[in-house]
Amino acid sequence: MNNRILWDCHMHSSFSADSDAPMETMIQKAMETGLEGICFTEHLDPDYPETPDNLDFSLDMEAYRSGLYELKTKYAGKINLRFGIELGLQPHLAYYFSQLLDHIPFDFVIGSSHIVHGFDPYYPEFFRGRQESDCYREYFQSILENAAAFSGMDVYGHIDYVVRYGPNQNREYCYKKYQDILDEILKTLITKGIGIELNTGGYHYGLGQPNPCTDVLKRYRELGGEILTIGADAHGPDKIAFAFPRAAEVMRTCGFKYYTVFHHRKPEFYPL
């Protein structure tokens, strides 16, 4: 038992609209942390709505790809670098994403729900004047809508992302409260051969739980789910491999003996 997770497979650099961290800085920090490898998963959210921050989640794909491959050569033999993407899923984007994945040789593809029927739960407008539980259910329903429209991702990202930003965050949230729809999501993903991720962002958002929470991870394993990647969702070097020892213990508690790393879109399994 190595007691360590040696790959961080969800991170962002200045190629993503919500990060100003140079890619090389992220790589150097990952090396200092002792990781064997990392996968950059820059944001691509076409048709992202106007927000107070005026963020543009389009992606300069060629600059990203060439920049990463240049650094991949520079750091060869020192750390493994993988070329990934985090797709901001919406049902009407299914054809666009399918065409993209046919032409770009990613190692790893995360599909995530960031936009729910025109709103990003990151912003308070999504919750204003509504029951928090209704907002959470709408978010989970959007996952089912996305999975029905598009199955091209390797894993679904941070399945309960919405609780990071709810007015009460996860104080009134638990797996049992939403078991019906969460089970439907997990069964759908397993049937389609799509994994999920353990995203330690929940820890650095102060939830005391990863995303998704421990009970969802446990239920995924009970239902036969095996593909589970690990990522800190770092947007700066200080969050790389955040709370990974804690994540390893959670995985063991939930019945996992391996975590997953993708290479050329194929899963590789690493013992915990």
Coordinates of C-alpha atoms in Angstrom, one line a residue:
M1 CA 0.0 0.0 0.0
N2 CA 1.7 3.2 -1.1
N3 CA -0.5 5.6 1.0
R4 CA -0.1 8.2 -1.7
I5 CA -2.0 9.4 -4.7
L6 CA 0.7 10.2 -7.3
W7 CA -1.4 11.9 -10.0
D8 CA -3.5 15.1 -10.0
C9 CA -5.8 14.8 -12.9
H10 CA -7.8 18.0 -12.7
M11 CA -6.1 21.4 -12.8
H12 CA -6.1 24.7 -14.6
S13 CA -3.6 27.3 -15.7
S14 CA -3.8 30.7 -17.3
F15 CA -5.2 29.1 -20.4
S16 CA -8.5 28.9 -18.4
A17 CA -10.4 32.1 -17.9
D18 CA -10.6 31.8 -14.1
S19 CA -6.8 31.2 -13.6
D20 CA -3.8 33.4 -14.0
A21 CA -1.2 30.7 -13.1
P22 CA 1.5 30.0 -15.7
M23 CA 1.5 26.4 -16.8
E24 CA 5.2 26.0 -16.0
T25 CA 4.6 27.3 -12.4
M26 CA 2.0 24.6 -11.9
I27 CA 4.4 21.9 -13.3
Q28 CA 7.2 23.0 -11.0
K29 CA 4.9 23.0 -8.0
A30 CA 3.7 19.5 -8.9
M31 CA 7.3 18.3 -9.0
E32 CA 8.0 19.9 -5.6
T33 CA 5.0 18.0 -4.3
G34 CA 6.5 14.8 -5.5
L35 CA 3.8 13.8 -8.0
E36 CA 4.5 11.3 -10.7
G37 CA 2.3 13.0 -13.1
I38 CA -0.4 15.7 -13.7
C39 CA -3.1 16.3 -16.3
F40 CA -4.1 19.8 -17.3
T41 CA -7.8 20.0 -17.9
E42 CA -8.4 23.6 -19.2
H43 CA -11.9 24.9 -19.3
L44 CA -13.9 25.0 -22.5
D45 CA -17.4 26.4 -21.9
P46 CA -19.0 27.5 -25.1
D47 CA -22.1 29.6 -24.9
Y48 CA -21.2 30.7 -21.4
P49 CA -23.7 33.4 -20.2
E50 CA -22.8 36.9 -19.3
T51 CA -21.7 37.3 -15.7
P52 CA -20.5 40.1 -13.4
D53 CA -16.9 38.9 -14.0
N54 CA -17.3 39.0 -17.8
L55 CA -15.3 35.8 -18.0
D56 CA -14.8 34.2 -21.4
F57 CA -14.5 30.4 -21.2
S58 CA -13.5 29.9 -24.8
L59 CA -10.1 28.3 -25.2
D60 CA -7.2 29.0 -27.5
M61 CA -6.8 25.3 -28.3
E62 CA -3.7 25.5 -30.5
A63 CA -1.8 27.8 -28.0
Y64 CA -2.8 25.4 -25.1
R65 CA -1.8 22.3 -27.0
S66 CA 1.5 23.7 -28.3
G67 CA 2.4 25.2 -24.9
L68 CA 1.8 21.9 -23.1
Y69 CA 3.7 19.9 -25.6
E70 CA 6.7 22.2 -25.4
L71 CA 6.7 21.8 -21.6
K72 CA 6.2 18.1 -22.0
T73 CA 9.5 17.9 -23.9
K74 CA 11.3 20.3 -21.5
Y75 CA 10.3 18.2 -18.4
A76 CA 10.6 14.7 -20.0
G77 CA 12.0 12.3 -17.5
K78 CA 11.1 14.5 -14.6
I79 CA 7.3 14.4 -14.5
N80 CA 4.5 13.0 -16.7
L81 CA 2.3 15.6 -18.3
R82 CA -1.1 14.8 -19.9
F83 CA -3.3 16.8 -22.2
G84 CA -6.8 17.1 -20.9
I85 CA -9.9 19.2 -21.2
E86 CA -12.9 20.1 -19.0
L87 CA -16.0 20.5 -21.1
G88 CA -18.7 22.6 -19.8
L89 CA -21.7 20.5 -20.9
Q90 CA -25.0 21.7 -22.1
P91 CA -27.3 19.5 -24.2
H92 CA -27.2 21.7 -27.3
L93 CA -23.4 21.5 -27.4
A94 CA -23.3 17.8 -27.9
Y95 CA -22.5 17.8 -31.7
Y96 CA -19.9 20.5 -31.2
F97 CA -18.1 18.5 -28.5
S98 CA -18.3 15.3 -30.5
Q99 CA -16.6 17.0 -33.5
L100 CA -14.0 18.5 -31.2
L101 CA -13.1 15.1 -29.7
D102 CA -12.9 13.6 -33.2
H103 CA -10.1 16.0 -34.1
I104 CA -8.1 16.7 -30.9
P105 CA -6.1 13.9 -29.4
F106 CA -6.7 14.5 -25.7
D107 CA -5.5 12.1 -23.0
F108 CA -8.4 12.8 -20.7
V109 CA -11.9 14.4 -21.0
I110 CA -13.9 15.6 -18.0
G111 CA -17.5 16.6 -18.7
S112 CA -18.9 18.9 -16.1
S113 CA -22.1 20.8 -15.4
H114 CA -21.3 24.4 -14.8
I115 CA -24.3 26.0 -16.6
V116 CA -27.8 25.0 -15.5
H117 CA -30.5 26.2 -17.9
G118 CA -28.6 29.4 -18.5
F119 CA -27.2 30.1 -15.0
D120 CA -23.9 29.2 -13.3
P121 CA -24.5 28.3 -9.7
Y122 CA -21.3 30.0 -8.8
Y123 CA -23.3 33.2 -8.9
P124 CA -26.1 34.0 -6.3
E125 CA -28.6 34.7 -9.1
F126 CA -29.1 30.9 -9.5
F127 CA -30.4 30.6 -5.9
R128 CA -32.2 34.0 -5.5
G129 CA -35.8 33.7 -4.4
R130 CA -35.8 29.9 -4.6
Q131 CA -35.6 26.9 -2.2
E132 CA -32.0 25.7 -2.0
S133 CA -33.2 22.1 -2.4
D134 CA -35.0 23.0 -5.6
C135 CA -31.9 24.5 -7.0
Y136 CA -29.9 21.4 -6.1
R137 CA -32.4 19.1 -7.8
E138 CA -32.4 21.3 -10.9
Y139 CA -28.6 21.0 -11.0
F140 CA -28.8 17.2 -10.7
Q141 CA -31.5 17.0 -13.4
S142 CA -29.2 19.0 -15.7
I143 CA -26.6 16.2 -15.3
L144 CA -29.1 13.6 -16.5
E145 CA -30.0 15.9 -19.4
N146 CA -26.3 16.3 -20.3
A147 CA -25.6 12.6 -20.1
A148 CA -28.6 11.8 -22.3
A149 CA -27.3 14.2 -25.0
F150 CA -23.6 13.5 -24.9
S151 CA -21.5 10.5 -23.7
G152 CA -18.1 11.4 -25.0
M153 CA -16.4 12.2 -21.7
D154 CA -14.2 9.8 -19.7
V155 CA -15.6 11.0 -16.4
Y156 CA -18.3 13.3 -15.1
G157 CA -16.7 16.1 -12.9
H158 CA -17.5 17.1 -9.4
I159 CA -21.1 15.7 -9.5
D160 CA -22.3 17.8 -6.6
Y161 CA -20.4 21.0 -7.5
V162 CA -23.6 23.0 -6.8
V163 CA -23.3 22.6 -3.1
R164 CA -20.0 24.6 -3.1
Y165 CA -22.0 27.8 -3.8
G166 CA -25.4 27.2 -2.2
P167 CA -26.5 29.7 0.5
N168 CA -26.0 26.9 3.1
Q169 CA -23.4 24.9 1.1
N170 CA -23.7 21.3 2.4
R171 CA -25.2 22.0 5.8
E172 CA -28.6 20.8 4.6
Y173 CA -27.3 18.5 1.8
C174 CA -26.7 14.8 2.0
Y175 CA -26.9 11.8 -0.3
K176 CA -30.0 10.4 1.3
K177 CA -32.0 13.6 0.7
Y178 CA -31.4 13.3 -3.1
Q179 CA -30.9 9.5 -3.3
D180 CA -33.4 9.0 -6.1
I181 CA -31.8 11.3 -8.6
L182 CA -28.2 10.7 -7.5
D183 CA -28.7 7.0 -8.0
E184 CA -30.2 7.6 -11.4
I185 CA -27.1 9.7 -12.3
L186 CA -24.7 7.1 -11.1
K187 CA -26.5 4.2 -12.8
T188 CA -26.7 6.2 -16.0
L189 CA -23.0 6.9 -16.0
I190 CA -22.0 3.3 -15.1
T191 CA -24.2 2.0 -18.0
K192 CA -22.5 4.4 -20.4
G193 CA -19.0 3.4 -19.2
I194 CA -18.4 6.9 -17.9
G195 CA -16.5 7.3 -14.6
I196 CA -16.6 10.0 -12.0
E197 CA -14.0 12.0 -10.2
L198 CA -13.2 12.5 -6.6
N199 CA -12.6 16.3 -6.6
T200 CA -10.8 17.6 -3.5
G201 CA -12.0 21.1 -4.2
G202 CA -14.8 20.5 -1.6
Y203 CA -12.1 20.5 1.1
H204 CA -10.5 23.8 0.1
Y205 CA -14.0 25.3 -0.2
G206 CA -14.5 24.4 3.5
L207 CA -17.2 21.7 3.0
G208 CA -15.3 19.0 4.9
Q209 CA -16.2 16.6 2.1
P210 CA -14.9 16.1 -1.4
N211 CA -17.1 16.5 -4.5
P212 CA -19.1 14.3 -4.7
C213 CA -19.5 13.6 -1.0
T214 CA -18.3 10.4 0.6
D215 CA -21.7 8.8 0.6
V216 CA -22.1 9.3 -3.1
L217 CA -18.7 7.8 -3.7
K218 CA -19.6 4.8 -1.6
R219 CA -22.9 4.4 -3.5
Y220 CA -21.0 4.6 -6.8
R221 CA -18.8 1.7 -5.7
E222 CA -21.8 -0.3 -4.4
L223 CA -23.4 0.0 -7.8
G224 CA -20.3 -1.4 -9.5
G225 CA -18.6 1.9 -10.4
E226 CA -14.8 1.4 -10.8
I227 CA -13.5 4.4 -12.8
L228 CA -12.6 7.1 -10.3
T229 CA -10.0 9.8 -11.1
I230 CA -8.5 12.2 -8.5
G231 CA -8.1 15.9 -8.9
A232 CA -7.7 19.0 -6.7
D233 CA -9.3 21.3 -9.3
A234 CA -6.4 23.6 -8.6
H235 CA -6.4 27.0 -10.3
G236 CA -3.1 28.0 -8.7
P237 CA -0.1 26.1 -7.5
D238 CA -1.0 26.3 -3.8
K239 CA -3.9 23.8 -4.4
I240 CA -2.1 21.1 -6.3
A241 CA -2.7 17.7 -4.7
F242 CA -4.8 19.4 -2.0
A243 CA -5.9 17.0 0.7
F244 CA -4.8 13.9 -1.3
P245 CA -3.9 11.8 1.8
R246 CA -7.5 12.5 3.1
A247 CA -8.9 11.5 -0.3
A248 CA -7.0 8.2 -0.3
E249 CA -8.5 7.4 3.1
V250 CA -12.0 8.2 1.8
M251 CA -11.5 6.0 -1.2
R252 CA -10.5 3.1 0.9
T253 CA -13.4 3.6 3.2
C254 CA -15.7 3.6 0.2
G255 CA -14.3 0.3 -1.0
F256 CA -11.9 1.4 -3.7
K257 CA -8.5 -0.3 -4.1
Y258 CA -7.4 1.7 -7.2
Y259 CA -7.6 5.1 -8.7
T260 CA -7.7 5.9 -12.4
V261 CA -5.4 7.9 -14.7
F262 CA -6.2 8.3 -18.4
H263 CA -3.7 8.2 -21.2
H264 CA -4.8 8.5 -24.9
R265 CA -8.4 8.2 -23.5
K266 CA -7.6 4.8 -22.0
P267 CA -7.9 4.1 -18.3
E268 CA -4.9 3.0 -16.3
F269 CA -5.4 1.8 -12.7
Y270 CA -3.0 2.7 -9.9
P271 CA -3.2 0.9 -6.5
L272 CA -3.9 3.0 -3.4

